[in-house]
Amino acid sequence: MCGIVGYIGGRNATPILVEGLRKLEYRGYDSAGIAVLEGARSRVVRCRGKLGELEKLLAAGHPSGTTGIGHTRWATHGRPSDENAHPHKVGGIAVVHNGIIENHLSLRAALAASGRTFSSETDTEIVAHLIDAELAAGGGSLGDAVRRALARVRGAYAIVVLSDAHPDLLVAAKNASPLVIGLGDGEGFVASDVPAILEHTRRVIFLEEGDVAEVTRAGVTLTDLAGRPLVREPRVITWSAVQAQKDGFTHFMLKEIHEQPRAVADTLRGRLDLIGATTLLDEVELEPRTIRRLFLVACGTSYHAALVGKFLIEGLARIPVEVDLASEFRYRDPVIGPEDLFVAISQSGETADTLAALKEAKARGARSLAITNVVDSSIARAADLRFYTHAGPEIGVASTKAFTTQLISLVLVAVRLGRLAGTLSETRAAALLAELATLPARLKEVVDQAAQLQAIAQRYGHAKGMLFLGRGPLWPIALEGALKLKEVSYMHAEGYSAGEMKHGPIALVDADLPVVVLALRGPLYEKTLSNLSEVRARDARVIVVATQGDTEIRAHADEVFFVPDVSPELQPIVATLPLQLLAYYVADLRGTDVDQPRNLAKSVTVE
Ligand code: G6P
């Protein structure tokens, strides 16, 4: 999510850190900062805003030294502010951190009980305290203190530690968030992403889970968390700077599709309480007995998430749900009041229509919840309650990982409501949550088969258009598949409820119209197969997304793409990825501007 740069060498660290952070600006961020060792003390300069703001502060007197760390922050715990910007300094320890510490609340309580006080709302400050406490307790090196501190931490992190008392050392550690060490001549670098250091060195070591690196001017020493030595061979990066921004993928959209297993894991992190068979929803405290109805309101791709949300919440919590396009809701004189919960779903948190709809609902007395990816965005601030999707910045204009993490968020909200309403048994909730925990690995299985979708795209990518069909909770995914295809490839596409298809779109069906059918095993499988037969009878070429292990489906299809066998509530998520990949590969084949399609904007802040 955020960006990290660290430097130790013979040159002035400040410009190297600031320029490194600039190379990561494309990732999106809301605050920035550096810490540089000046003699025996590090000086921290940090602020809310863009690097330009930081540079203004640095112009007034920048720290001068040859060892330092820098960070661009994308808020997760705590709003974007000067205090929450990294680095966080506690005693002589300065820390920058990417990721999410799951047990930060219990660690904060334990540290507070031992008399420690905090100057930010972040989970990162906890890590700085833990390391400082370990050093104060004595025994061992800075590396030992970091390892002992991390043994108490659960969650995802990439951290770099700078210590006043250890001027010739940076300690870096990684678990589930990327971190790379750059090897220079008499100097060393640390970065969350290769572009930050590419102009200085191409010899790098990618850290693996649980690695701790002690970086000096002479080189790097690696251990695991228990302090056992490790050897990792350096690699030479041959990517260009532009390729490096995309992790070697040809487009951000493809990179972000592949990031979804990680993004989904981040959405789930700290929110699954399997023992209590409930879900922990941060700031969200819902009381279903007082909720008469929910309104899920959104635009674009987020509207498709809302449509899935209706199935999830009505199915698991038995509370009626209305779904609206924000641009319609705001002008239709909606019947909504204090007993209703208005849920705004917005990746950016800034969409003008969604914000206006939220204000309209609040003016009529409804309570409100924002499901969004951007901490402290306008919609997050305007709502009474917030649930952050933690997908990380999305750069491709066509939404991919932001959408799947919205779906995950809606499953969590539905499970929570179902448990509170007493409509969802503890056993069923526990089973669903256990299955959710396996989802990142299942999604990885899907993206690992991307080549198959590339081949399908090559066979059908020149068609005049495509029709996408699904039923039940897969109907909104058919809509999303069609939207994604038209957004990025400019091919005309239509998504339809498979059962409704006979009332119109069937007139379009012929041998030149490929039809994508979402036919996963479940309560509506047989019905969907009947609809599939209707289009086949009219000579359509049929591409089916089916459940792994479905041995009969090949007889009904020209192409089959198998997805993992999951519960119906999670099928929309596994079925989305192949459609994103299909859209991407058709667009790539047609040579469109995949990441910035014509006429589209990532964040639509005008009506
Ligand atoms: C724009 C984007 C879409 C997005 C929609 C809603 O049209 O191009 O990808 O789905 O806005 O955005 P939001 O940020 O509210 O989810």
Coordinates of C-alpha atoms and ligand atoms in Angstrom, one line a residue:
M1 CA 0.0 0.0 0.0
C2 CA 2.4 2.7 1.2
G3 CA 5.9 3.4 -0.1
I4 CA 9.2 2.7 1.7
V5 CA 12.7 3.9 1.0
G6 CA 15.8 3.4 3.1
Y7 CA 19.4 4.5 2.5
I8 CA 22.8 3.8 4.2
G9 CA 26.0 4.9 2.5
G10 CA 28.3 7.8 1.9
R11 CA 26.0 10.3 0.2
N12 CA 23.5 12.7 1.6
A13 CA 20.4 10.6 2.4
T14 CA 17.7 13.3 2.1
P15 CA 17.6 13.7 -1.7
I16 CA 17.9 10.0 -2.3
L17 CA 15.0 9.3 0.0
V18 CA 12.8 12.1 -1.5
E19 CA 13.6 11.1 -5.1
G20 CA 12.9 7.4 -4.2
L21 CA 9.6 8.4 -2.7
R22 CA 8.8 10.4 -5.8
K23 CA 9.3 7.2 -7.9
L24 CA 6.5 5.6 -5.8
E25 CA 4.1 8.5 -6.1
Y26 CA 2.1 6.6 -8.8
R27 CA 0.9 4.3 -6.1
G28 CA -1.1 7.0 -4.4
Y29 CA -0.5 8.4 -0.8
D30 CA -1.8 11.0 1.5
S31 CA 1.2 11.9 3.6
A32 CA 5.0 11.6 3.5
G33 CA 8.0 11.8 5.8
I34 CA 11.7 11.0 6.3
A35 CA 14.0 10.4 9.2
V36 CA 17.8 11.0 8.8
L37 CA 20.5 10.4 11.3
E38 CA 22.3 13.6 12.2
G39 CA 25.3 12.5 14.3
A40 CA 23.8 10.5 17.2
R41 CA 20.2 11.6 16.7
S42 CA 17.7 11.1 13.9
R43 CA 15.5 14.0 12.9
V44 CA 12.1 13.3 11.6
V45 CA 10.3 15.6 9.0
R46 CA 6.9 14.5 8.0
C47 CA 3.5 15.9 7.1
R48 CA 0.1 15.3 5.6
G49 CA -0.1 15.9 1.9
K50 CA 2.1 15.4 -1.2
L51 CA 5.8 15.3 -1.5
G52 CA 5.7 19.0 -2.4
E53 CA 4.5 19.8 1.1
L54 CA 7.3 17.7 2.6
E55 CA 9.8 19.5 0.4
K56 CA 8.6 22.9 1.6
L57 CA 9.4 21.7 5.2
L58 CA 12.8 20.3 4.1
A59 CA 13.6 23.6 2.3
A60 CA 13.4 25.3 5.7
G61 CA 16.3 23.1 6.9
H62 CA 16.6 19.5 5.8
P63 CA 18.3 16.9 8.0
S64 CA 21.8 16.1 6.8
G65 CA 23.3 12.7 7.2
T66 CA 24.1 9.5 5.3
T67 CA 21.6 7.1 6.9
G68 CA 17.9 7.5 6.6
I69 CA 14.4 6.1 6.0
G70 CA 11.4 7.6 4.1
H71 CA 7.8 6.8 3.6
T72 CA 4.7 7.7 1.7
R73 CA 1.6 6.7 3.6
W74 CA -1.8 5.5 2.4
A75 CA -3.9 5.7 5.5
T76 CA -5.2 2.5 7.0
H77 CA -5.3 2.9 10.8
G78 CA -5.9 6.5 11.6
R79 CA -6.7 9.4 9.3
P80 CA -4.2 11.2 7.1
S81 CA -2.6 13.7 9.4
D82 CA 0.9 15.1 10.4
E83 CA 0.8 12.9 13.5
N84 CA -0.1 9.7 11.7
A85 CA 2.5 10.3 9.0
H86 CA 5.6 8.0 9.1
P87 CA 8.4 7.7 10.3
H88 CA 7.2 7.1 13.9
K89 CA 9.9 7.8 16.5
V90 CA 9.8 6.4 20.0
G91 CA 12.9 6.9 22.1
G92 CA 15.8 6.5 19.7
I93 CA 13.9 4.2 17.3
A94 CA 12.4 5.5 14.1
V95 CA 10.2 3.1 12.1
V96 CA 8.5 3.1 8.7
H97 CA 5.9 0.4 8.0
N98 CA 3.6 -0.9 5.3
G99 CA 0.9 -3.3 6.1
I100 CA -1.6 -3.9 8.9
I101 CA -0.8 -5.1 12.4
E102 CA -3.8 -7.3 13.3
N103 CA -3.3 -7.4 17.1
H104 CA -2.5 -3.7 17.4
L105 CA -5.3 -3.0 19.9
S106 CA -4.2 -5.7 22.4
L107 CA -0.5 -4.6 22.0
R108 CA -1.5 -1.0 22.5
A109 CA -3.3 -1.9 25.7
A110 CA -0.3 -3.9 27.0
L111 CA 2.1 -1.1 26.2
A112 CA -0.2 1.5 27.8
A113 CA -0.4 -0.7 30.9
S114 CA 3.4 -0.6 31.2
G115 CA 3.2 3.2 31.2
R116 CA 3.8 4.0 27.6
T117 CA 1.9 6.8 25.9
F118 CA 1.1 7.3 22.2
S119 CA 1.3 10.3 19.9
S120 CA -0.6 8.8 16.9
E121 CA -3.5 6.5 16.0
T122 CA -1.3 4.2 13.9
D123 CA -0.5 0.6 14.4
T124 CA 3.1 1.5 13.3
E125 CA 3.8 3.4 16.4
I126 CA 3.1 0.2 18.4
V127 CA 6.0 -1.5 16.5
A128 CA 8.4 1.4 17.4
H129 CA 7.4 1.1 21.0
L130 CA 7.9 -2.7 21.0
I131 CA 11.4 -2.3 19.6
D132 CA 12.3 0.5 22.0
A133 CA 11.0 -1.6 24.9
E134 CA 13.0 -4.6 23.8
L135 CA 16.2 -2.5 23.5
A136 CA 15.5 -1.0 27.0
A137 CA 15.1 -4.4 28.4
G138 CA 18.6 -5.0 27.2
G139 CA 20.3 -8.0 25.7
G140 CA 21.4 -8.3 22.2
S141 CA 21.7 -6.2 19.1
L142 CA 19.2 -4.0 17.3
G143 CA 18.5 -6.9 15.1
D144 CA 17.7 -9.1 18.2
A145 CA 15.4 -6.4 19.5
V146 CA 13.5 -6.2 16.2
R147 CA 13.2 -10.0 16.0
R148 CA 11.9 -10.2 19.6
A149 CA 9.4 -7.3 19.0
L150 CA 8.2 -8.9 15.8
A151 CA 7.6 -12.2 17.6
R152 CA 4.7 -10.4 19.4
V153 CA 3.2 -8.9 16.2
R154 CA 0.5 -10.6 14.1
G155 CA -0.3 -9.3 10.7
A156 CA 1.3 -7.9 7.6
Y157 CA 4.3 -5.8 7.6
A158 CA 7.3 -4.5 5.8
I159 CA 9.3 -2.3 8.2
V160 CA 12.6 -0.5 8.2
V161 CA 14.1 0.6 11.5
L162 CA 16.6 3.4 12.2
S163 CA 18.2 3.6 15.6
D164 CA 20.0 6.6 17.1
A165 CA 22.3 4.2 19.0
H166 CA 23.2 2.2 15.8
P167 CA 24.3 4.7 13.2
D168 CA 25.8 2.1 10.9
L169 CA 22.8 -0.1 10.4
L170 CA 19.3 -0.3 9.0
V171 CA 17.1 -3.3 10.1
A172 CA 14.4 -4.3 7.7
A173 CA 11.8 -7.1 8.0
K174 CA 9.1 -8.5 5.9
N175 CA 5.9 -10.5 6.3
A176 CA 3.2 -10.5 3.7
S177 CA 4.1 -7.0 2.4
P178 CA 6.8 -6.6 -0.2
L179 CA 10.3 -5.4 0.6
V180 CA 13.5 -5.4 -1.4
I181 CA 17.1 -4.8 -0.5
G182 CA 19.3 -3.0 -3.0
L183 CA 23.1 -3.6 -3.1
G184 CA 25.3 -0.7 -4.0
D185 CA 29.0 0.0 -3.9
G186 CA 29.6 1.0 -0.3
E187 CA 26.0 1.7 0.2
G188 CA 22.7 -0.2 0.7
F189 CA 19.1 0.5 0.0
V190 CA 15.7 -0.8 1.2
A191 CA 12.5 -0.2 -0.7
S192 CA 8.9 -1.5 -0.8
D193 CA 9.1 -1.4 -4.6
V194 CA 12.0 -1.6 -7.1
P195 CA 11.3 1.7 -8.9
A196 CA 12.4 3.6 -5.8
I197 CA 16.0 2.4 -6.0
L198 CA 16.4 1.4 -9.7
E199 CA 18.4 4.5 -10.6
H200 CA 21.0 3.5 -7.9
T201 CA 21.3 -0.2 -8.3
R202 CA 19.9 -3.2 -10.2
R203 CA 21.3 -5.8 -7.8
V204 CA 18.6 -6.7 -5.4
I205 CA 17.4 -9.3 -2.9
F206 CA 13.7 -9.7 -2.6
L207 CA 12.9 -10.6 1.0
E208 CA 10.7 -13.5 1.8
E209 CA 8.2 -14.1 4.5
G210 CA 9.7 -13.8 8.0
D211 CA 13.1 -12.5 6.7
V212 CA 15.0 -9.9 8.7
A213 CA 17.8 -8.0 7.0
E214 CA 20.6 -6.0 8.7
V215 CA 21.8 -3.6 6.1
T216 CA 25.2 -1.8 6.4
R217 CA 27.4 0.1 4.0
A218 CA 29.3 -3.2 3.5
G219 CA 26.4 -5.4 2.6
V220 CA 23.4 -7.3 4.1
T221 CA 23.1 -10.1 6.6
L222 CA 19.9 -12.1 6.5
T223 CA 18.2 -14.1 9.3
D224 CA 14.8 -15.6 10.0
L225 CA 12.7 -14.3 12.9
A226 CA 14.5 -16.7 15.2
G227 CA 17.9 -15.3 14.3
R228 CA 19.0 -18.3 12.2
P229 CA 21.2 -17.1 9.3
L230 CA 19.8 -17.2 5.7
V231 CA 21.3 -17.0 2.3
R232 CA 19.4 -15.4 -0.6
E233 CA 21.0 -14.9 -4.0
P234 CA 20.8 -11.4 -5.4
R235 CA 19.0 -10.9 -8.7
V236 CA 19.7 -8.4 -11.4
I237 CA 16.7 -6.4 -12.4
T238 CA 16.4 -6.0 -16.2
W239 CA 13.0 -4.2 -16.2
S240 CA 12.8 -0.6 -17.4
A241 CA 11.7 2.0 -14.8
V242 CA 8.2 2.0 -16.3
Q243 CA 8.0 -1.9 -16.2
A244 CA 9.2 -1.8 -12.6
Q245 CA 6.3 0.4 -11.6
K246 CA 4.0 -2.4 -12.8
D247 CA 6.0 -5.2 -11.1
G248 CA 6.9 -6.4 -14.6
F249 CA 3.3 -6.6 -15.8
T250 CA 2.4 -4.9 -19.0
H251 CA -0.4 -2.8 -17.4
F252 CA -1.5 -1.7 -14.0
M253 CA -4.9 -3.5 -14.6
L254 CA -3.2 -6.8 -15.0
K255 CA -0.9 -6.2 -12.0
E256 CA -4.0 -5.3 -9.9
I257 CA -5.9 -8.4 -11.1
H258 CA -3.0 -10.5 -9.9
E259 CA -2.8 -8.6 -6.6
Q260 CA -6.3 -9.7 -5.6
P261 CA -5.3 -12.7 -3.4
R262 CA -3.2 -10.2 -1.4
A263 CA -5.8 -7.5 -1.4
V264 CA -8.5 -9.9 -0.2
A265 CA -6.2 -11.1 2.5
D266 CA -5.8 -7.5 3.6
T267 CA -9.5 -6.9 3.7
L268 CA -9.9 -10.0 5.9
R269 CA -7.0 -9.3 8.1
G270 CA -8.0 -8.9 11.8
R271 CA -11.7 -9.2 10.9
L272 CA -12.3 -12.9 11.3
D273 CA -13.1 -14.2 14.7
L274 CA -13.5 -17.9 14.0
I275 CA -13.9 -18.9 17.6
G276 CA -16.9 -16.6 18.2
A277 CA -18.1 -17.2 14.7
T278 CA -18.5 -13.5 14.2
T279 CA -16.7 -10.9 12.2
L280 CA -14.9 -8.0 13.7
L281 CA -16.0 -4.8 11.9
D282 CA -13.6 -2.2 13.3
E283 CA -15.7 1.0 13.7
V284 CA -18.9 -0.6 12.5
E285 CA -21.4 -1.4 15.3
L286 CA -24.6 -2.5 13.8
E287 CA -27.8 -3.2 15.7
P288 CA -30.0 -5.2 13.3
R289 CA -33.1 -5.1 15.6
T290 CA -33.4 -1.4 14.8
I291 CA -32.7 -1.7 11.1
R292 CA -35.9 -2.0 9.2
R293 CA -34.3 -1.9 5.7
L294 CA -30.9 -1.4 4.2
F295 CA -30.3 0.8 1.1
L296 CA -27.2 -0.1 -0.8
V297 CA -26.4 2.8 -3.1
A298 CA -23.4 3.2 -5.5
C299 CA -22.3 4.0 -9.1
G300 CA -20.5 1.9 -11.8
T301 CA -18.7 -1.2 -10.6
S302 CA -19.6 -0.4 -7.0
Y303 CA -23.2 -0.6 -8.0
H304 CA -22.6 -4.2 -9.0
A305 CA -21.2 -4.9 -5.6
A306 CA -24.3 -3.5 -4.1
L307 CA -26.5 -5.8 -6.2
V308 CA -24.5 -8.8 -4.8
G309 CA -24.8 -7.3 -1.4
K310 CA -28.6 -7.6 -1.6
F311 CA -28.4 -11.3 -2.1
L312 CA -25.9 -11.7 0.8
I313 CA -27.6 -9.5 3.4
E314 CA -31.2 -10.7 2.6
G315 CA -29.9 -14.3 2.5
L316 CA -27.9 -14.3 5.7
A317 CA -29.6 -11.7 7.8
R318 CA -33.1 -11.7 6.4
I319 CA -33.3 -7.9 6.4
P320 CA -34.9 -6.4 3.3
V321 CA -32.4 -4.6 1.0
E322 CA -33.0 -2.0 -1.7
V323 CA -30.3 -1.3 -4.2
D324 CA -30.1 2.0 -6.1
L325 CA -27.9 3.8 -8.5
A326 CA -26.8 6.9 -6.6
S327 CA -27.7 9.2 -9.5
E328 CA -31.3 7.8 -9.4
F329 CA -31.7 7.7 -5.6
R330 CA -30.8 11.3 -5.1
Y331 CA -33.6 12.5 -7.3
R332 CA -36.3 10.0 -6.8
D333 CA -37.8 11.3 -3.5
P334 CA -36.9 8.0 -1.7
V335 CA -38.9 6.6 1.1
I336 CA -36.2 6.3 3.8
G337 CA -36.1 7.2 7.4
P338 CA -34.5 6.8 10.9
E339 CA -35.1 3.0 11.0
D340 CA -33.2 2.5 7.7
L341 CA -29.5 2.0 7.2
F342 CA -28.1 3.7 4.1
V343 CA -24.9 2.0 2.8
A344 CA -22.8 4.0 0.4
I345 CA -20.4 1.8 -1.5
S346 CA -17.6 3.7 -3.3
Q347 CA -14.0 2.7 -4.1
S348 CA -12.8 6.3 -4.2
G349 CA -15.1 7.7 -1.5
E350 CA -15.4 10.8 -3.7
T351 CA -18.0 10.0 -6.3
A352 CA -20.3 13.1 -6.4
D353 CA -23.6 11.2 -7.0
T354 CA -22.9 8.7 -4.2
L355 CA -22.0 11.5 -1.8
A356 CA -25.1 13.5 -2.7
A357 CA -27.3 10.4 -2.2
L358 CA -25.7 9.8 1.2
K359 CA -26.5 13.4 2.2
E360 CA -30.0 13.0 1.0
A361 CA -30.5 9.9 3.1
K362 CA -29.0 11.6 6.2
A363 CA -31.3 14.6 5.7
R364 CA -34.2 12.2 5.9
G365 CA -33.0 10.8 9.2
A366 CA -31.4 7.5 8.0
R367 CA -28.2 6.2 9.6
S368 CA -25.3 5.6 7.3
L369 CA -22.4 3.4 6.6
A370 CA -19.6 3.9 4.1
I371 CA -17.9 1.0 2.5
T372 CA -14.8 2.5 0.8
N373 CA -11.2 2.0 0.0
V374 CA -10.0 5.5 0.9
V375 CA -9.6 6.4 4.5
D376 CA -11.0 9.8 5.4
S377 CA -12.5 10.3 1.9
S378 CA -15.5 12.6 1.6
I379 CA -18.0 9.8 1.8
A380 CA -16.1 8.2 4.7
R381 CA -16.3 11.5 6.6
A382 CA -19.9 12.1 5.8
A383 CA -21.2 8.7 6.9
D384 CA -21.9 7.8 10.6
L385 CA -20.0 4.5 10.3
R386 CA -17.1 3.4 8.1
F387 CA -15.9 0.1 6.8
Y388 CA -12.6 0.2 4.9
T389 CA -11.9 -2.3 2.2
H390 CA -8.0 -2.1 2.5
A391 CA -7.5 -3.0 -1.2
G392 CA -4.5 -0.6 -1.5
P393 CA -4.3 2.1 -4.1
E394 CA -5.8 1.1 -7.5
I395 CA -4.3 2.8 -10.5
G396 CA -6.0 1.2 -13.5
V397 CA -9.2 3.2 -14.1
A398 CA -11.3 0.1 -14.5
S399 CA -11.9 -1.2 -11.0
T400 CA -10.7 -4.8 -10.2
K401 CA -9.3 -5.4 -6.8
A402 CA -11.4 -2.6 -5.4
F403 CA -14.5 -4.5 -6.5
T404 CA -13.6 -7.9 -5.1
T405 CA -12.6 -6.4 -1.8
Q406 CA -16.1 -4.6 -1.7
L407 CA -17.6 -8.1 -2.2
I408 CA -15.6 -9.5 0.7
S409 CA -16.6 -6.5 2.8
L410 CA -20.3 -7.2 2.1
V411 CA -19.9 -10.8 3.0
L412 CA -18.4 -9.7 6.4
V413 CA -21.2 -7.2 6.9
A414 CA -23.8 -9.8 6.0
V415 CA -22.3 -12.4 8.4
R416 CA -22.1 -9.8 11.2
L417 CA -25.8 -8.8 10.6
G418 CA -26.9 -12.4 10.4
R419 CA -25.2 -13.3 13.7
L420 CA -26.6 -10.2 15.4
A421 CA -30.1 -10.9 14.0
G422 CA -29.9 -14.5 15.0
T423 CA -30.7 -15.7 11.5
L424 CA -27.3 -17.2 10.9
S425 CA -26.2 -20.1 13.0
E426 CA -22.8 -20.1 14.7
T427 CA -21.9 -23.2 12.8
R428 CA -22.8 -21.8 9.4
A429 CA -21.1 -18.5 10.2
A430 CA -17.9 -20.4 11.3
A431 CA -17.9 -22.4 8.1
L432 CA -18.3 -19.3 6.0
L433 CA -15.6 -17.5 7.8
A434 CA -13.2 -20.5 7.6
E435 CA -13.9 -20.6 3.9
L436 CA -13.3 -16.9 3.5
A437 CA -9.9 -17.4 5.1
T438 CA -9.0 -19.9 2.3
L439 CA -10.1 -17.5 -0.4
P440 CA -6.8 -15.7 -1.1
A441 CA -5.3 -19.1 -2.0
R442 CA -8.3 -20.0 -4.2
L443 CA -8.1 -16.7 -6.0
K444 CA -4.4 -17.4 -6.6
E445 CA -5.5 -20.6 -8.3
V446 CA -7.7 -18.6 -10.7
V447 CA -5.1 -15.9 -11.6
D448 CA -2.5 -18.7 -12.1
Q449 CA -4.7 -19.9 -15.1
A450 CA -4.6 -16.5 -16.8
A451 CA -3.0 -17.9 -19.9
Q452 CA -6.2 -19.9 -20.6
L453 CA -8.2 -16.7 -20.7
Q454 CA -5.6 -15.1 -22.9
A455 CA -6.1 -17.9 -25.4
I456 CA -9.9 -17.5 -25.2
A457 CA -9.5 -13.8 -25.8
Q458 CA -7.5 -14.4 -28.9
R459 CA -10.2 -16.7 -30.3
Y460 CA -13.2 -14.4 -29.6
G461 CA -11.6 -10.9 -29.2
H462 CA -12.6 -9.7 -32.7
A463 CA -16.3 -10.5 -32.3
K464 CA -18.9 -7.7 -32.8
G465 CA -19.9 -7.9 -29.2
M466 CA -20.4 -10.3 -26.2
L467 CA -23.3 -11.2 -24.0
F468 CA -22.8 -12.1 -20.4
L469 CA -25.4 -14.2 -18.5
G470 CA -25.8 -15.2 -14.9
R471 CA -28.5 -15.8 -12.3
G472 CA -29.0 -15.0 -8.7
P473 CA -25.8 -13.5 -7.2
L474 CA -24.0 -14.2 -10.4
W475 CA -26.3 -12.0 -12.4
P476 CA -24.5 -8.8 -11.1
I477 CA -21.2 -10.5 -12.0
A478 CA -22.5 -10.9 -15.6
L479 CA -23.2 -7.1 -15.5
E480 CA -19.7 -6.5 -14.2
G481 CA -18.1 -8.7 -16.8
A482 CA -19.9 -6.8 -19.6
L483 CA -19.0 -3.4 -18.0
K484 CA -15.4 -4.4 -17.7
L485 CA -15.2 -5.6 -21.3
K486 CA -16.7 -2.5 -22.8
E487 CA -14.7 -0.1 -20.5
V488 CA -11.3 -1.4 -21.5
S489 CA -11.8 -3.0 -24.9
Y490 CA -14.5 -0.8 -26.4
M491 CA -16.3 -3.9 -27.6
H492 CA -20.0 -3.7 -27.1
A493 CA -21.1 -6.0 -24.3
E494 CA -24.3 -6.6 -22.5
G495 CA -24.9 -8.3 -19.1
Y496 CA -28.2 -9.9 -18.5
S497 CA -30.0 -12.1 -16.0
A498 CA -30.0 -15.4 -17.8
G499 CA -33.7 -15.9 -17.0
E500 CA -34.6 -12.6 -18.5
M501 CA -32.6 -13.1 -21.6
K502 CA -35.5 -14.6 -23.5
H503 CA -37.4 -11.3 -23.2
G504 CA -35.2 -9.4 -25.6
P505 CA -31.5 -10.0 -25.9
I506 CA -32.1 -13.4 -27.4
A507 CA -32.9 -11.5 -30.6
L508 CA -29.2 -10.6 -30.8
V509 CA -28.0 -14.2 -30.5
D510 CA -26.4 -15.8 -33.5
A511 CA -23.1 -17.5 -34.5
D512 CA -21.3 -14.1 -34.3
L513 CA -22.2 -13.3 -30.7
P514 CA -20.1 -15.1 -28.2
V515 CA -22.0 -15.6 -25.0
V516 CA -20.3 -15.9 -21.6
V517 CA -22.4 -17.9 -19.1
L518 CA -21.7 -18.1 -15.4
A519 CA -22.9 -21.7 -14.7
L520 CA -21.4 -22.5 -11.3
R521 CA -22.8 -25.4 -9.4
G522 CA -25.5 -24.3 -6.9
P523 CA -29.3 -23.9 -6.5
L524 CA -29.6 -22.2 -9.9
Y525 CA -27.3 -24.4 -11.9
E526 CA -30.0 -26.4 -13.8
K527 CA -31.9 -23.3 -14.6
T528 CA -28.8 -21.6 -16.0
L529 CA -28.0 -24.7 -18.1
S530 CA -31.5 -24.4 -19.6
N531 CA -30.7 -20.8 -20.6
L532 CA -27.4 -21.9 -21.9
S533 CA -29.2 -24.4 -24.2
E534 CA -31.4 -21.6 -25.5
V535 CA -28.5 -19.6 -26.8
R536 CA -26.7 -22.7 -28.1
A537 CA -29.8 -23.6 -30.1
R538 CA -29.3 -20.3 -31.9
D539 CA -25.7 -21.1 -32.9
A540 CA -24.0 -18.9 -30.3
R541 CA -20.5 -19.8 -29.3
V542 CA -20.6 -20.3 -25.5
I543 CA -17.8 -19.6 -23.0
V544 CA -18.7 -21.1 -19.6
V545 CA -17.3 -20.3 -16.2
A546 CA -17.9 -23.5 -14.3
T547 CA -17.1 -25.2 -11.0
Q548 CA -14.0 -27.3 -10.7
G549 CA -15.1 -31.0 -10.9
D550 CA -18.1 -30.4 -13.1
T551 CA -17.5 -33.1 -15.6
E552 CA -20.7 -32.6 -17.6
I553 CA -20.3 -29.0 -18.5
R554 CA -17.9 -29.6 -21.4
A555 CA -20.8 -31.1 -23.4
H556 CA -22.6 -27.8 -23.2
A557 CA -19.9 -25.4 -24.1
D558 CA -17.3 -24.3 -26.6
E559 CA -14.9 -23.1 -23.9
V560 CA -14.9 -23.9 -20.2
F561 CA -13.0 -22.0 -17.5
F562 CA -13.0 -23.7 -14.1
V563 CA -13.1 -21.8 -10.8
P564 CA -12.7 -23.3 -7.3
D565 CA -15.7 -24.9 -5.7
V566 CA -16.9 -22.5 -3.0
S567 CA -20.2 -21.7 -1.2
P568 CA -22.8 -19.8 -3.2
E569 CA -22.1 -16.7 -1.1
L570 CA -18.5 -16.6 -2.3
Q571 CA -19.1 -17.6 -5.9
P572 CA -19.5 -14.0 -7.1
I573 CA -15.9 -13.4 -6.0
V574 CA -14.3 -16.4 -7.7
A575 CA -16.4 -15.8 -10.9
T576 CA -15.3 -12.2 -11.2
L577 CA -11.6 -12.8 -11.8
P578 CA -11.9 -14.7 -15.1
L579 CA -14.1 -12.0 -16.5
Q580 CA -11.6 -9.3 -15.5
L581 CA -8.9 -11.3 -17.2
L582 CA -11.0 -11.9 -20.3
A583 CA -11.7 -8.1 -20.6
Y584 CA -8.0 -7.3 -20.1
Y585 CA -6.8 -9.7 -22.7
V586 CA -9.4 -8.7 -25.3
A587 CA -8.4 -5.0 -24.7
D588 CA -4.7 -5.9 -25.0
L589 CA -5.5 -7.7 -28.3
R590 CA -7.3 -4.7 -29.6
G591 CA -4.5 -2.4 -28.5
T592 CA -6.6 0.0 -26.4
D593 CA -5.3 2.2 -23.6
V594 CA -6.1 -0.4 -21.0
D595 CA -5.2 1.6 -17.9
Q596 CA -6.7 4.9 -19.0
P597 CA -9.6 4.1 -21.3
R598 CA -11.0 6.9 -23.4
N599 CA -13.6 9.1 -21.8
L600 CA -13.4 7.4 -18.3
A601 CA -12.2 8.8 -15.0
K602 CA -11.1 7.0 -11.9
S603 CA -12.9 9.3 -9.6
V604 CA -16.0 11.1 -10.9
T605 CA -16.4 14.1 -8.6
V606 CA -18.8 15.9 -10.8
E607 CA -22.5 15.1 -11.4
Ligands
G6P1 C1 -16.0 5.7 -12.2 C2 -15.0 4.6 -12.4 C3 -15.6 3.3 -12.1 C4 -16.2 3.3 -10.7 C5 -17.3 4.4 -10.6 C6 -17.7 4.5 -9.2 O1 -17.0 5.6 -13.2 O2 -14.4 4.7 -13.7 O3 -14.6 2.3 -12.2 O4 -16.9 2.0 -10.5 O5 -16.7 5.6 -11.0 O6 -16.6 4.9 -8.4 P1 -16.5 4.7 -6.8 O7 -15.2 5.3 -6.5 O8 -17.6 5.5 -6.2 O9 -16.6 3.3 -6.6

